[in-house]
Tab-separated table of C-alpha atoms and ligand atoms in Angstrom:
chain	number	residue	atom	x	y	z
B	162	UNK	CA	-2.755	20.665	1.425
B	163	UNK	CA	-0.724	20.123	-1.631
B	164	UNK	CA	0.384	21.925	-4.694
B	165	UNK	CA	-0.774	22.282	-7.241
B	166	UNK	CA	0.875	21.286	-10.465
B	167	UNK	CA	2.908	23.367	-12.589
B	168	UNK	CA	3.119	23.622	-16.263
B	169	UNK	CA	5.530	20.570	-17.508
B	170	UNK	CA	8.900	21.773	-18.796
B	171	UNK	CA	9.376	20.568	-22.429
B	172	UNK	CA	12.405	17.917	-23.079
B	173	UNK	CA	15.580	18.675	-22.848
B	174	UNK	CA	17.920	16.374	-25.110
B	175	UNK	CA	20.692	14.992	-23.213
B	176	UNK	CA	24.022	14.190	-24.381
B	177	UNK	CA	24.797	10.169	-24.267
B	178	UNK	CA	27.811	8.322	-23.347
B	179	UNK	CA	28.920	5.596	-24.944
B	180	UNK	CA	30.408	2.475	-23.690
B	181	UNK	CA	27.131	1.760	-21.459
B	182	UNK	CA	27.804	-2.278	-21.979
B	183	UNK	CA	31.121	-2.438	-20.200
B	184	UNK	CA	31.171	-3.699	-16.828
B	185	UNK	CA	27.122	-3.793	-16.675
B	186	UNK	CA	25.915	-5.696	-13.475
B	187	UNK	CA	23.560	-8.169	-14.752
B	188	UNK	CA	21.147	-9.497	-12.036
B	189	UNK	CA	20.262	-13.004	-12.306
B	190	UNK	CA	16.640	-12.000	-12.862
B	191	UNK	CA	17.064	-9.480	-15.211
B	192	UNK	CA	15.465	-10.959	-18.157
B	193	UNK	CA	12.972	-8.899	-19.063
B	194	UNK	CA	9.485	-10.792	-19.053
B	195	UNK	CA	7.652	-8.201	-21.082
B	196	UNK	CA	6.183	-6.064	-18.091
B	197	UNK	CA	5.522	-3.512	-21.109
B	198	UNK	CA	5.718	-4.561	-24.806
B	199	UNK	CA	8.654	-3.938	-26.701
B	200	UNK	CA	11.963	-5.202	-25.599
B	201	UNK	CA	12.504	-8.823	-24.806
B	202	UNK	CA	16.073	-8.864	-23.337
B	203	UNK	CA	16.597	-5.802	-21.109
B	204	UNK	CA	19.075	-5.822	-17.936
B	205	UNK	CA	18.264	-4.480	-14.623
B	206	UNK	CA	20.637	-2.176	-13.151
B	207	UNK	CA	21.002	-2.526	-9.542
B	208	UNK	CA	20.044	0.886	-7.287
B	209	UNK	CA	22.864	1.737	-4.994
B	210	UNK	CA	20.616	1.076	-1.667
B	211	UNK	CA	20.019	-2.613	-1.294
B	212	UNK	CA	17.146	-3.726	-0.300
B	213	UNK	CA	17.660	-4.203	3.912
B	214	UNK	CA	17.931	-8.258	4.120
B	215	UNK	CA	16.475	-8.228	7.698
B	216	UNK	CA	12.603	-6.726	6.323
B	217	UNK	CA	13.100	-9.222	3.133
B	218	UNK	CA	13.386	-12.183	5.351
B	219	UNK	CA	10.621	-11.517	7.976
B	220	UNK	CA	8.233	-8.942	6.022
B	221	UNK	CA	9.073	-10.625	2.716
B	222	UNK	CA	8.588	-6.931	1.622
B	223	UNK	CA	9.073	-6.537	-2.527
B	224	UNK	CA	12.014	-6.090	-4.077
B	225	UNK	CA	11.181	-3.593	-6.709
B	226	UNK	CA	13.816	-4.581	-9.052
B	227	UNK	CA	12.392	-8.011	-9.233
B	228	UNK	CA	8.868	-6.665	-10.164
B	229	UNK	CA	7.752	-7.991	-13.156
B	230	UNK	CA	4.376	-8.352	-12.968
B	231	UNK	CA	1.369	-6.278	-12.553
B	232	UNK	CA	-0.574	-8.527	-10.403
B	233	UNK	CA	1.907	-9.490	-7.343
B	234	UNK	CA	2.688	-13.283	-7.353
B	235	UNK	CA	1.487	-14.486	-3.659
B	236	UNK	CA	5.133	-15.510	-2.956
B	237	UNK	CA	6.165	-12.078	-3.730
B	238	UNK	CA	3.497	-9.952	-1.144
B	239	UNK	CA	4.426	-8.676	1.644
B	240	UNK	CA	3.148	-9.841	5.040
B	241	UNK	CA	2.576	-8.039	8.423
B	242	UNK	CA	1.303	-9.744	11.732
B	243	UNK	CA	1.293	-7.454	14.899
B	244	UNK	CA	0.615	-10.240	16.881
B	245	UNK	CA	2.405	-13.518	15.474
B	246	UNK	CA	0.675	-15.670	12.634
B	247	UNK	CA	-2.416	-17.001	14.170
B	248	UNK	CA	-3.215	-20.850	12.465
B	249	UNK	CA	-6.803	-21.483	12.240
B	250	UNK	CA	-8.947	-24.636	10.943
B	251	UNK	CA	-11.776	-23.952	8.783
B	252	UNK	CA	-14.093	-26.540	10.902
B	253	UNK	CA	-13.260	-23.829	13.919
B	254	UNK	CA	-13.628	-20.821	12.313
B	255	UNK	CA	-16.859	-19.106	11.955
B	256	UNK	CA	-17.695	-15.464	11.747
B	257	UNK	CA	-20.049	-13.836	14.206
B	258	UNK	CA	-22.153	-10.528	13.472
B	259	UNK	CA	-22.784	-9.139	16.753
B	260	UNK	CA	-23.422	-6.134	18.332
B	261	UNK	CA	-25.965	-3.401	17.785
B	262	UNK	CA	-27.672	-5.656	14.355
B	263	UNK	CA	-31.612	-6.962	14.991
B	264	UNK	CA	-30.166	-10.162	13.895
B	265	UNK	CA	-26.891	-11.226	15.210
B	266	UNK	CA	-25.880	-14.603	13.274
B	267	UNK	CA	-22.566	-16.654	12.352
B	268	UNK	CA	-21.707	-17.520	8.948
B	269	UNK	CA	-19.525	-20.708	8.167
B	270	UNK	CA	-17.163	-20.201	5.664
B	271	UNK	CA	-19.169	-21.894	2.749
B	272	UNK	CA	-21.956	-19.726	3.621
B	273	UNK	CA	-20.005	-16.786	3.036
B	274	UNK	CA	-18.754	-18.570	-0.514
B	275	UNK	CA	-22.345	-19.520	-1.260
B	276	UNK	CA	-22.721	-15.675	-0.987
B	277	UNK	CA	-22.370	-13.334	-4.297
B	278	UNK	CA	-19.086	-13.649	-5.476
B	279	UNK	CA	-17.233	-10.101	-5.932
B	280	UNK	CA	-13.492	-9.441	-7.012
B	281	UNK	CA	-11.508	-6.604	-6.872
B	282	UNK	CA	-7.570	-5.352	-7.708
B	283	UNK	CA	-6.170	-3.512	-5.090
B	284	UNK	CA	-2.817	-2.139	-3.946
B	285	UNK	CA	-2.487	-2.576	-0.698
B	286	UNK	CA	0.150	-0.719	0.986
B	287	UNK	CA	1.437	-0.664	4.660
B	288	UNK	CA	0.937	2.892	6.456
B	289	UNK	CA	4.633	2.218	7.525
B	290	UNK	CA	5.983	1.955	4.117
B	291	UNK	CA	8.269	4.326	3.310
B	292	UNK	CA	8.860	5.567	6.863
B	293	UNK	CA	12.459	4.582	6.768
B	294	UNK	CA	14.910	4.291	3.975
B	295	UNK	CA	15.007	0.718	3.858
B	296	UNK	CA	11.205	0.047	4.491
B	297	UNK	CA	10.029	0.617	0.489
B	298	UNK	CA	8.439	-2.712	-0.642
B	299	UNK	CA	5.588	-3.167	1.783
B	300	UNK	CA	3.039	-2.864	-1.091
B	301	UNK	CA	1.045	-5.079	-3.529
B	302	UNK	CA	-1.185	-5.773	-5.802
B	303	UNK	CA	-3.515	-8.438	-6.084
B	304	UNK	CA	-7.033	-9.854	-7.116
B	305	UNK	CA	-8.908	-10.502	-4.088
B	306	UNK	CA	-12.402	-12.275	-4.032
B	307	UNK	CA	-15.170	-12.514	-1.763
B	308	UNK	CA	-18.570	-11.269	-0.515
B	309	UNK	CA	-19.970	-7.332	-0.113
B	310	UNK	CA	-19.572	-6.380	3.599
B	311	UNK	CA	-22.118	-3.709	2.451
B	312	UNK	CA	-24.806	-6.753	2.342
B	313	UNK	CA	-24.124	-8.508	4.714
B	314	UNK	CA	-24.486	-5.439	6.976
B	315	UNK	CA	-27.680	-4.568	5.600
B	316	UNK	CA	-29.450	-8.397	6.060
B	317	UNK	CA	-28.166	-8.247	9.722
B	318	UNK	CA	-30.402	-4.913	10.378
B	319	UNK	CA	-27.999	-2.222	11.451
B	320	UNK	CA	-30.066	-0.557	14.763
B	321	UNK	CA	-30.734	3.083	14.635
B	322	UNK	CA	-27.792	3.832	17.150
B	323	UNK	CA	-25.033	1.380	15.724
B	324	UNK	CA	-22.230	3.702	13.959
B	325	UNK	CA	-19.179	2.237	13.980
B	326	UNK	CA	-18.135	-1.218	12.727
B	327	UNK	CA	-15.474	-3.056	14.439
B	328	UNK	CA	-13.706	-5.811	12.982
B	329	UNK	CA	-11.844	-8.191	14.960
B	330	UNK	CA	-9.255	-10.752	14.055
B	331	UNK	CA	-8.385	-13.885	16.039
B	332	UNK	CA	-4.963	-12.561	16.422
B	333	UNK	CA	-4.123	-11.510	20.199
B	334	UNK	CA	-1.683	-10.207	21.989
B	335	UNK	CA	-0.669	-8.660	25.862
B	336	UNK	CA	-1.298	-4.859	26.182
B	337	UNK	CA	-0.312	-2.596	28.722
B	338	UNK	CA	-2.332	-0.156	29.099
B	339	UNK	CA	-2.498	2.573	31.721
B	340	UNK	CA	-1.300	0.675	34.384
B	341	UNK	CA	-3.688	-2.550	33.451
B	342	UNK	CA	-2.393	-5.624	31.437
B	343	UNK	CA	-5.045	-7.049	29.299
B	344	UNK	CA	-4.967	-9.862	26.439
B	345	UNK	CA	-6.256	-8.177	23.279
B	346	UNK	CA	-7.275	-9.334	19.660
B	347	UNK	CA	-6.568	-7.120	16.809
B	348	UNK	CA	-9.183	-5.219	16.310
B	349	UNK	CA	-9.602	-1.683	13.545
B	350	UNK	CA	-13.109	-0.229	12.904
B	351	UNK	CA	-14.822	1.768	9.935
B	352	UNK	CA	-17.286	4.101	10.370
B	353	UNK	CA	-20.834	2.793	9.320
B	354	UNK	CA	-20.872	5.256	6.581
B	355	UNK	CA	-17.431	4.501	5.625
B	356	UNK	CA	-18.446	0.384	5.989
B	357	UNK	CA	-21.484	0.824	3.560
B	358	UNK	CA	-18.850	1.527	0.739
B	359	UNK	CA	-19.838	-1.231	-1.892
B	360	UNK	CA	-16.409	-1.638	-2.726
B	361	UNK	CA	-15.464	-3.286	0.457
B	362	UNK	CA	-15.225	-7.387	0.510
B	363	UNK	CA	-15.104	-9.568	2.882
B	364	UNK	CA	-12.186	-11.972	0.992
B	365	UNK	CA	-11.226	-15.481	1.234
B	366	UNK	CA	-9.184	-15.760	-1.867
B	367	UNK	CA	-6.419	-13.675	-3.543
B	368	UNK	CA	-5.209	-14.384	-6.778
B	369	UNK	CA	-7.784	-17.143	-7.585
B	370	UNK	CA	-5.963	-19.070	-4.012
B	371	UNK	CA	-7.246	-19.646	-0.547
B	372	UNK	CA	-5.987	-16.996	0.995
B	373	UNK	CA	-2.690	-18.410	2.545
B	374	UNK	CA	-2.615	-18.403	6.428
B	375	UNK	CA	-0.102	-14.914	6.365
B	376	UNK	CA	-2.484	-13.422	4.442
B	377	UNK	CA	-5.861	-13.859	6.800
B	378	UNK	CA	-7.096	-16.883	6.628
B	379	UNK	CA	-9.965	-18.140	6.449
B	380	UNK	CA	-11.181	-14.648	5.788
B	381	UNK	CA	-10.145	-11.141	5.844
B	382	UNK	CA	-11.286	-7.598	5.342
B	383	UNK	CA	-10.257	-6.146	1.804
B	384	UNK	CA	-11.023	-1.880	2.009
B	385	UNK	CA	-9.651	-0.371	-1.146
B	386	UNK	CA	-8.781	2.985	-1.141
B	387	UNK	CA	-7.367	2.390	2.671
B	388	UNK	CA	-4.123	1.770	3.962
B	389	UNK	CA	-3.082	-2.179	4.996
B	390	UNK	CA	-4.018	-2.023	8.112
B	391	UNK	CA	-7.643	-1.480	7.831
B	392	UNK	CA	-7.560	-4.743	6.197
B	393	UNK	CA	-7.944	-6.830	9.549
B	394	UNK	CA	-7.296	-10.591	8.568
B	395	UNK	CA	-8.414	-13.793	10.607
B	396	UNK	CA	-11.405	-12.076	11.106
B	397	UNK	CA	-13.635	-13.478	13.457
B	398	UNK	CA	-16.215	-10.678	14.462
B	399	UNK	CA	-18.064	-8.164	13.471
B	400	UNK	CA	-19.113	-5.721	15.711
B	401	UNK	CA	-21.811	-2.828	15.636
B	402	UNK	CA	-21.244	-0.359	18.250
B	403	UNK	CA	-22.368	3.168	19.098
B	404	UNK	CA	-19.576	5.253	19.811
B	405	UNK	CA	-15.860	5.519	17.992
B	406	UNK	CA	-13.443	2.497	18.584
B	407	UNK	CA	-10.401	3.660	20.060
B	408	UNK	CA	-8.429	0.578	20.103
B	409	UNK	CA	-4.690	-0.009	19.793
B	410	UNK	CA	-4.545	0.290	16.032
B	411	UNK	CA	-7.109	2.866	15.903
B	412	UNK	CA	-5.243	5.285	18.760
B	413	UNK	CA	-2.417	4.600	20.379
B	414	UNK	CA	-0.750	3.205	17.099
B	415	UNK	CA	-1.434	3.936	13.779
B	416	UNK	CA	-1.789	7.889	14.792
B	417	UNK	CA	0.377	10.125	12.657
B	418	UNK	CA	1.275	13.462	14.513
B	419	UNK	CA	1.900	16.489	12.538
B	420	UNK	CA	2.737	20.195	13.478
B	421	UNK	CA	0.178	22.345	11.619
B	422	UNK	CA	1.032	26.235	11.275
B	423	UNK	CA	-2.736	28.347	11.322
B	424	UNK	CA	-1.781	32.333	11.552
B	425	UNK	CA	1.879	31.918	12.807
B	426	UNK	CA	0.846	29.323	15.454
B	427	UNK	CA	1.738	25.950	15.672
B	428	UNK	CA	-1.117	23.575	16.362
B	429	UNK	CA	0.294	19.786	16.797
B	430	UNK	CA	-2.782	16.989	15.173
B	431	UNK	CA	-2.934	13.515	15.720
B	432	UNK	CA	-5.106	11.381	13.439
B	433	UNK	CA	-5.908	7.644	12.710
B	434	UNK	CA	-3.947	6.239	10.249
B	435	UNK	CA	-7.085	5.839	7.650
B	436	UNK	CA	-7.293	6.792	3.778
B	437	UNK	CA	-4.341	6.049	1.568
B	438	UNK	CA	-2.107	8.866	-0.001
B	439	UNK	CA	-1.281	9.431	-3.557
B	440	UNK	CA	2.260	7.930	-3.848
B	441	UNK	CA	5.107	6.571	-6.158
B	442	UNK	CA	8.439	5.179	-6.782
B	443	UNK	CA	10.612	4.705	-9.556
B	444	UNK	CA	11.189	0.882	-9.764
B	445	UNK	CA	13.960	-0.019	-11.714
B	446	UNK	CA	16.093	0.866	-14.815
B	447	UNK	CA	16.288	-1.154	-17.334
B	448	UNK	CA	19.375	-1.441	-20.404
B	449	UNK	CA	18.707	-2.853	-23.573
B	450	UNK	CA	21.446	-2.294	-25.857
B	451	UNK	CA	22.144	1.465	-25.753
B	452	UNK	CA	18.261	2.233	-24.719
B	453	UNK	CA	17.892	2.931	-21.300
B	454	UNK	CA	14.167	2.930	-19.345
B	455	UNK	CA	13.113	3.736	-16.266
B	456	UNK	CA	10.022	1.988	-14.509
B	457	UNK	CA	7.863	2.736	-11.472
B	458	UNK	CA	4.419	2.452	-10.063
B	459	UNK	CA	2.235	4.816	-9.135
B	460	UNK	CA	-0.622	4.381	-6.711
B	461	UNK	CA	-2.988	5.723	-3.825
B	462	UNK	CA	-4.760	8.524	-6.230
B	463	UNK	CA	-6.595	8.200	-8.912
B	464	UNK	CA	-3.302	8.454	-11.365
B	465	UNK	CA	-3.611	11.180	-14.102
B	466	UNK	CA	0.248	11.714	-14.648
B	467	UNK	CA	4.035	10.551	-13.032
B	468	UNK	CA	6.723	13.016	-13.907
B	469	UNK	CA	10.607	12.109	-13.761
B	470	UNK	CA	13.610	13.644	-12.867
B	471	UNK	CA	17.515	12.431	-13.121
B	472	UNK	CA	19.902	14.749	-10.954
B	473	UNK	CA	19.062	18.533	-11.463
B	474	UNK	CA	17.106	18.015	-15.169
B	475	UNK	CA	13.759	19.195	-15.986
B	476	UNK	CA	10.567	17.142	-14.662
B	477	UNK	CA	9.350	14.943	-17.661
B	478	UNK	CA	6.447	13.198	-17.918
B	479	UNK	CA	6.787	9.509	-18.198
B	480	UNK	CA	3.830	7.252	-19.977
B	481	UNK	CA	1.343	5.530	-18.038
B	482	UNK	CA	0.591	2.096	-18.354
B	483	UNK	CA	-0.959	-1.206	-16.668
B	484	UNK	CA	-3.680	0.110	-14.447
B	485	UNK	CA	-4.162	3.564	-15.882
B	486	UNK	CA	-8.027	4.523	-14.781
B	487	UNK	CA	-8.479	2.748	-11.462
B	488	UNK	CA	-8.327	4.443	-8.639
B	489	UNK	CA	-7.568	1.490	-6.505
B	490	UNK	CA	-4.331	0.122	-7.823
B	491	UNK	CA	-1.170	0.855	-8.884
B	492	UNK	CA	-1.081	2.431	-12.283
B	493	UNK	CA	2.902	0.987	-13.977
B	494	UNK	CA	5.039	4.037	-15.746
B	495	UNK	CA	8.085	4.096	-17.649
B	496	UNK	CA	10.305	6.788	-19.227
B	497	UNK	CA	13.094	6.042	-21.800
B	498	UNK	CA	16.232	7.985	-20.061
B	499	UNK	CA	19.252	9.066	-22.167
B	500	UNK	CA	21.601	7.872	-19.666
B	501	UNK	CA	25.257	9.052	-18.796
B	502	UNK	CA	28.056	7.308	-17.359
B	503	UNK	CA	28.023	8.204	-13.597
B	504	UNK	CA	26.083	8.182	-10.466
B	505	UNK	CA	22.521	9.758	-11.241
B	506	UNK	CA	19.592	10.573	-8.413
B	507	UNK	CA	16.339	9.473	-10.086
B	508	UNK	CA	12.548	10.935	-8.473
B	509	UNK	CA	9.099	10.551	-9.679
B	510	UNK	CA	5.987	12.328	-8.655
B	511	UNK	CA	2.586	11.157	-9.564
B	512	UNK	CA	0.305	13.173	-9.989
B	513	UNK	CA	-3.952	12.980	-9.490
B	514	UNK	CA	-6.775	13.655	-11.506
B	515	UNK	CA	-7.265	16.727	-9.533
B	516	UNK	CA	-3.861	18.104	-9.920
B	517	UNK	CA	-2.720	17.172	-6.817
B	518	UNK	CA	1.166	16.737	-6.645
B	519	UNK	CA	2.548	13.528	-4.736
B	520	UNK	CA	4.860	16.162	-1.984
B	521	UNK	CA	7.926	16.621	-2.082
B	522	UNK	CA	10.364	14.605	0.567
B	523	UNK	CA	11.183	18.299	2.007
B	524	UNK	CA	7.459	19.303	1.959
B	525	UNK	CA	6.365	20.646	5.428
B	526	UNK	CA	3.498	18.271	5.228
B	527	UNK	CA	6.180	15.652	5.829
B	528	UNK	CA	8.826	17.440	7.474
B	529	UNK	CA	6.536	18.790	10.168
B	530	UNK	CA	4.927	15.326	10.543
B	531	UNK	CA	6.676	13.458	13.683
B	532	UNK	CA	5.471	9.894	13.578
B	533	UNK	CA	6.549	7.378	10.180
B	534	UNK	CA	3.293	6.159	9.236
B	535	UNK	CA	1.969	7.999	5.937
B	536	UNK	CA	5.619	8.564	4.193
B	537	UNK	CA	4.537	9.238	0.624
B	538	UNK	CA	7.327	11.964	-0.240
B	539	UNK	CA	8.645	11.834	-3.430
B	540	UNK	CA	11.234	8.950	-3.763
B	541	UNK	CA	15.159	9.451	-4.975
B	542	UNK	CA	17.104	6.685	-5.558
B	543	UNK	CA	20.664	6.408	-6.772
B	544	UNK	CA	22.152	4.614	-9.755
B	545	UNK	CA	25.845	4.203	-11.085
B	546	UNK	CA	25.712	3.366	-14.953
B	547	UNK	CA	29.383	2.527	-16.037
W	251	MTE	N1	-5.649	-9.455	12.233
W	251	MTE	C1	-4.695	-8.641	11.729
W	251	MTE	N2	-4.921	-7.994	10.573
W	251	MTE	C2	-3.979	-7.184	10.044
W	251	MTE	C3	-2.743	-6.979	10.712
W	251	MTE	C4	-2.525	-7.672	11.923
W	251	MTE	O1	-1.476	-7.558	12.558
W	251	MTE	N3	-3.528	-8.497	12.404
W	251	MTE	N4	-1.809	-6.132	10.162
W	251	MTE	C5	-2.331	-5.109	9.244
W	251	MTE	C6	-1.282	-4.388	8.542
W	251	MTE	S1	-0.409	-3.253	9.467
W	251	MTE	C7	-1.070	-4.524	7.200
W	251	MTE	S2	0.045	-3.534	6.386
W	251	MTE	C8	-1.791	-5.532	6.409
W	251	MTE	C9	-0.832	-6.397	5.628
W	251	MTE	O2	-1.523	-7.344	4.881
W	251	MTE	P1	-0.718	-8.588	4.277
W	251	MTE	O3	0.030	-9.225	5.420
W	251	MTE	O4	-1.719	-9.480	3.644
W	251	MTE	O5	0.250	-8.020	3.286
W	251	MTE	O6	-2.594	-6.370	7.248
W	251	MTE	C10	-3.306	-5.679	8.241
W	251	MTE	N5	-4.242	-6.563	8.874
W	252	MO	MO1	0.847	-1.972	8.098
């Protein structure tokens, strides 16, 4: 569905303007914390949109200019909670495996921490990210740990007709739903196959921390390589069934509807929100003296290139960084830019090991696609340098 890549224009040498210092807006966060070696005092100069303060203060979603880090400080991840922020006790909690399994059991918490001890990096982004202009920072990256759902599955004795795996969290909420109103916990499922992925953990820590009570706990569902909300935290159940889930967050929302052209027809597809999708954005740009830089992240693919471009220039490659080589989280990029004074449109495009092209925002993929889950267009953001 995408394009393929096209040969990479060489540099073009731009002419500088001088006088870059004068009437630089300095954040108060701006020093530079050495995110990538080499300068230790570079300003960050502020994008023209702000951040929207509403999503900051309820989604605590990231402010991109602020990243500094690779790994994303708990205090700086974003948080979602369809259903409110549900505050559980560990001496309440337990997690039941249920369903079509020859032996259904319940695990206490320190049973599941007595368990093999697995960690992972992943960037976790929300399906809604990027669906609106001001909606750009519901990603992170962490270091989750926890226990292989893959074994856990297997011990319990998956019967012959059990293909789907449910996971419900003790989050719940009022639905309305074809005329019937019904209480409902959050619930997502996996396909068995998909479930049996031996990168999948069942976490209850993230960044060497208890996971925090936005954040699932006592104990959550980490999937990389899917979007956020596959990642059902306070989960209380797991359930083996024999036909597809079709809850709330597997249906109704969650479904991204796209027009599809086959031979001059238009054929309209609706599918669950599921797999991530390559994606990138440039993060901020940096000053330090005359030199200025231009950082981003790059995630969702396995990342084999990001390309730049300022205003109507060539694309040019910027050089990868932190992350480079895992599929599962954000790969950090950074491109010196021979700024000029003015207001400049800055886009990136990353780019996968198999040549596949992050779209462009005008690509029919996205323009034909009618719901805002799955918005990984290519990113332009504006930037006045003095
Ligand atoms: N139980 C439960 N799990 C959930 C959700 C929820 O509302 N309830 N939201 C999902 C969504 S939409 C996202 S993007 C991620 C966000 O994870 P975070 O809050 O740890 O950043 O959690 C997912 N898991
Ligand atoms: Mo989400």
């Amino acid at each position: 569905m995408m394009s393929q890549r096209n040969p990479i224009p060489r540099r073009q040498v731009l002419i500088r303007g001088g006088a870059a210092a004068a009437g630089l807006a300095v954040l108060p966060t701006d020093v530079f914390r050495g995110w990538l070696a080499g300068f230790d005092q570079e300003a960050v100069i502020p994008w023209v949109q702000r951040p929207h303060p509403g999503l900051t203060e309820r989604m605590n979603i990231l402010n991109w200019e602020e990243l500094d880090s690779w790994i994303t400080p708990v205090g700086q991840m974003f948080r979602v909670g369809h259903y409110g922020l549900p505050v559980i006790e560990e001496s309440d909690w337990s997690l039941e495996i249920g369903g079509l399994v020859d032996g259904p059991r319940t695990f206490s918490l320190a049973e599941l921490r007595a368990r093999p001890r697995r960690e992972v990096v992943f960037t976790l982004e929300c399906s809604g990210n990027r669906g609106r202009p001001s909606f750009i920072g519901g990603v992170h990256n962490a270091r989750w740990a926890g226990t292989s759902l893959a074994a856990l599955l297997t011990e319990a004795g998956v019967q012959e007709a059990g293909i789907e795996v449910v996971f419900f969290g003790a989050d719940e909420g009022e639905e309305e739903i074809r005329g019937n109103t019904v209480t409902q916990n959050f619930a997502r499922s996996l396909s068995l196959e998909d479930a049996m992925d031996p990168g999948i953990i069942l976490a209850y820590e993230v960044n060497g921390e208890p996971l925090p009570a936005a954040h699932g706990f006592p104990l959550r569902v980490i999937a990389p390589g899917w979007y956020g909300i596959a990642n059902v935290k306070w989960l209380t159940r797991i359930e083996l069934r024999d036909r597809r889930f079709m809850g709330k967050f597997m249906a109704r929302d969650y479904v991204t509807l796209r027009a599809e052209e086959r031979d001059g027809e238009t054929v309209w597809t609706e599918t669950s929100v599921g797999r991530v999708n390559i994606n990138s954005v440039p993060a901020r740009v940096t000053r330090n003296g005359d030199a200025y830089a231009i950082h981003g992240a790059a995630w969702g693919a396995d990342i084999a290139a990001v390309e730049v471009r300022v205003d109507e220039g060539p694309w040019e490659p910027a050089t990868l960084g932190e992350g480079l080589g895992d599929p599962h989280t954000w790969t950090f990029w950074r491109t010196d830019w021979d700024a000029t004074p003015g207001r400049h449109a800055i886009v990136s495009r990353a780019i996968d090991a198999d040549g596949n092209v992050q779209p462009a925002a005008d690509d029919p993929l996205l323009v034909n696609k009618r719901t805002y889950w799955e918005s990984n267009g290519q990113l332009t953001r504006d930037i006045v340098i003095d």
